[in-house]
Amino acid sequence: MISSVTVCSSSKFYDLAQRAADTLRARGLTVYTPRFDYNEEHVVVGESDKARLTHEFLAKVARSDAVYVITSGGYAGVSVCLEVGYARALDKVVLCSEEPTEFAVRALVDAVVPVTEIGEKVQQIDRAPRDGVS
């Protein structure tokens, strides 16, 4: 059973990421999120900050049972692709809000669950053997 989730998202989609995080918390799950105060749509994030934030975020992924990736329009972004690969390497459940356009990411996804349905479906997803996008 999934009890903790890290929400992964490009800063372009932080509004959806926050909505998903709120929904998951309302279901009683432990939720880790990006640092919304470092939204690259509004602030400049330098190389040293990006390095620190990347390590900080990967530690969140390691602590969680699953990652929920906001893939609006199928877009993930370079950092999110790295996070998905890391999660999968750690045998975490990988969920996406929409089918990723990037084939390498798509190959690592356990299920596609829209943001509007994540709250009701996340706890129904088991850590069962993976067979790709459902």
Short mmCIF file of C-alpha atoms in Angstrom, two decimals:
data_model
loop_
_atom_site.label_atom_id
_atom_site.label_comp_id
_atom_site.label_asym_id
_atom_site.label_seq_id
_atom_site.Cartn_x
_atom_site.Cartn_y
_atom_site.Cartn_z
CA MET A 1 0.00 0.00 0.00
CA ILE A 2 1.18 3.50 -0.79
CA SER A 3 1.40 5.81 2.24
CA SER A 4 3.86 8.44 0.99
CA VAL A 5 4.18 10.17 -2.36
CA THR A 6 6.64 12.64 -3.86
CA VAL A 7 5.04 14.96 -6.39
CA CYS A 8 7.42 15.66 -9.29
CA SER A 9 6.78 18.56 -11.60
CA SER A 10 8.34 21.10 -13.88
CA SER A 11 7.94 24.54 -12.34
CA LYS A 12 5.64 25.26 -15.29
CA PHE A 13 3.01 23.11 -13.62
CA TYR A 14 3.40 23.99 -9.94
CA ASP A 15 -0.29 24.96 -9.73
CA LEU A 16 -1.28 21.39 -10.67
CA ALA A 17 1.42 19.96 -8.42
CA GLN A 18 0.08 21.92 -5.44
CA ARG A 19 -3.46 20.77 -6.21
CA ALA A 20 -2.34 17.13 -6.39
CA ALA A 21 -0.35 17.47 -3.16
CA ASP A 22 -3.34 18.96 -1.34
CA THR A 23 -5.57 16.15 -2.60
CA LEU A 24 -3.10 13.47 -1.50
CA ARG A 25 -2.64 15.05 1.95
CA ALA A 26 -6.43 15.18 2.36
CA ARG A 27 -6.37 11.39 1.90
CA GLY A 28 -3.93 11.07 4.80
CA LEU A 29 -0.79 10.40 2.79
CA THR A 30 2.62 11.86 3.55
CA VAL A 31 3.44 14.12 0.61
CA TYR A 32 6.77 15.57 -0.47
CA THR A 33 6.86 18.34 -3.04
CA PRO A 34 9.28 20.48 -4.97
CA ARG A 35 10.34 23.72 -3.30
CA PHE A 36 7.55 25.89 -4.68
CA ASP A 37 9.45 28.98 -3.52
CA TYR A 38 12.09 28.16 -6.17
CA ASN A 39 9.63 28.37 -9.06
CA GLU A 40 11.85 28.97 -12.08
CA GLU A 41 8.94 30.73 -13.77
CA HIS A 42 9.39 33.55 -11.21
CA VAL A 43 12.94 33.39 -9.81
CA VAL A 44 16.38 32.71 -11.19
CA VAL A 45 17.82 29.49 -9.79
CA GLY A 46 21.60 29.44 -9.99
CA GLU A 47 23.76 26.37 -10.52
CA SER A 48 24.64 25.91 -6.83
CA ASP A 49 20.98 26.25 -5.81
CA LYS A 50 19.93 23.79 -8.52
CA ALA A 51 22.53 21.26 -7.34
CA ARG A 52 21.41 21.57 -3.71
CA LEU A 53 17.73 21.40 -4.64
CA THR A 54 18.31 18.33 -6.81
CA HIS A 55 19.99 16.41 -3.98
CA GLU A 56 17.32 17.57 -1.54
CA PHE A 57 14.55 16.42 -3.87
CA LEU A 58 16.11 13.04 -4.61
CA ALA A 59 16.20 12.41 -0.86
CA LYS A 60 12.43 13.03 -0.84
CA VAL A 61 12.00 10.49 -3.63
CA ALA A 62 14.03 7.95 -1.63
CA ARG A 63 11.77 8.43 1.42
CA SER A 64 8.53 7.88 -0.48
CA ASP A 65 6.66 4.81 -1.69
CA ALA A 66 5.72 6.39 -5.00
CA VAL A 67 6.21 9.41 -7.21
CA TYR A 68 3.37 11.25 -8.90
CA VAL A 69 4.61 13.09 -11.96
CA ILE A 70 2.71 16.05 -13.34
CA THR A 71 3.03 15.59 -17.10
CA SER A 72 0.73 18.27 -18.45
CA GLY A 73 0.47 17.83 -22.20
CA GLY A 74 2.87 14.89 -21.80
CA TYR A 75 5.78 17.17 -20.85
CA ALA A 76 8.12 16.12 -18.04
CA GLY A 77 11.35 18.14 -18.39
CA VAL A 78 14.95 17.14 -17.87
CA SER A 79 15.01 17.25 -14.06
CA VAL A 80 11.76 15.32 -13.80
CA CYS A 81 13.11 12.67 -16.19
CA LEU A 82 16.07 12.24 -13.84
CA GLU A 83 13.73 11.98 -10.84
CA VAL A 84 11.61 9.32 -12.56
CA GLY A 85 14.69 7.26 -13.40
CA TYR A 86 15.93 7.53 -9.83
CA ALA A 87 12.54 6.52 -8.44
CA ARG A 88 12.35 3.51 -10.69
CA ALA A 89 15.92 2.49 -9.81
CA LEU A 90 14.79 2.49 -6.17
CA ASP A 91 11.75 0.37 -7.12
CA LYS A 92 9.24 3.12 -6.35
CA VAL A 93 5.80 3.19 -7.96
CA VAL A 94 5.76 5.75 -10.80
CA LEU A 95 2.47 7.46 -11.60
CA CYS A 96 1.88 10.23 -14.13
CA SER A 97 -0.98 12.66 -14.57
CA GLU A 98 -0.94 12.19 -18.37
CA GLU A 99 0.89 9.84 -20.69
CA PRO A 100 4.45 11.18 -21.07
CA THR A 101 5.59 12.11 -24.56
CA GLU A 102 9.15 11.03 -23.74
CA PHE A 103 9.36 7.31 -24.57
CA ALA A 104 12.05 6.62 -21.96
CA VAL A 105 9.83 8.05 -19.21
CA ARG A 106 6.78 6.28 -20.58
CA ALA A 107 8.63 2.97 -20.27
CA LEU A 108 9.05 3.53 -16.51
CA VAL A 109 5.45 4.45 -15.68
CA ASP A 110 3.22 2.08 -13.72
CA ALA A 111 -0.05 3.96 -14.27
CA VAL A 112 -1.50 7.16 -15.66
CA VAL A 113 -3.87 8.81 -13.20
CA PRO A 114 -5.28 12.29 -13.93
CA VAL A 115 -4.90 14.92 -11.22
CA THR A 116 -8.69 14.91 -10.80
CA GLU A 117 -8.58 11.20 -9.87
CA ILE A 118 -5.32 10.83 -7.92
CA GLY A 119 -6.88 11.11 -4.47
CA GLU A 120 -9.31 8.27 -4.97
CA LYS A 121 -6.97 5.98 -6.91
CA VAL A 122 -3.53 6.29 -5.31
CA GLN A 123 -4.25 4.01 -2.40
CA GLN A 124 -5.78 1.40 -4.72
CA ILE A 125 -2.49 1.01 -6.58
CA ASP A 126 -0.40 -1.79 -5.23
CA ARG A 127 3.34 -2.18 -5.54
CA ALA A 128 2.67 -5.03 -7.95
CA PRO A 129 4.91 -6.15 -10.80
CA ARG A 130 5.09 -3.51 -13.51
CA ASP A 131 3.79 -3.82 -17.01
CA GLY A 132 4.00 -0.26 -18.33
CA VAL A 133 1.35 2.42 -18.80
CA SER A 134 -2.20 1.37 -18.05
#
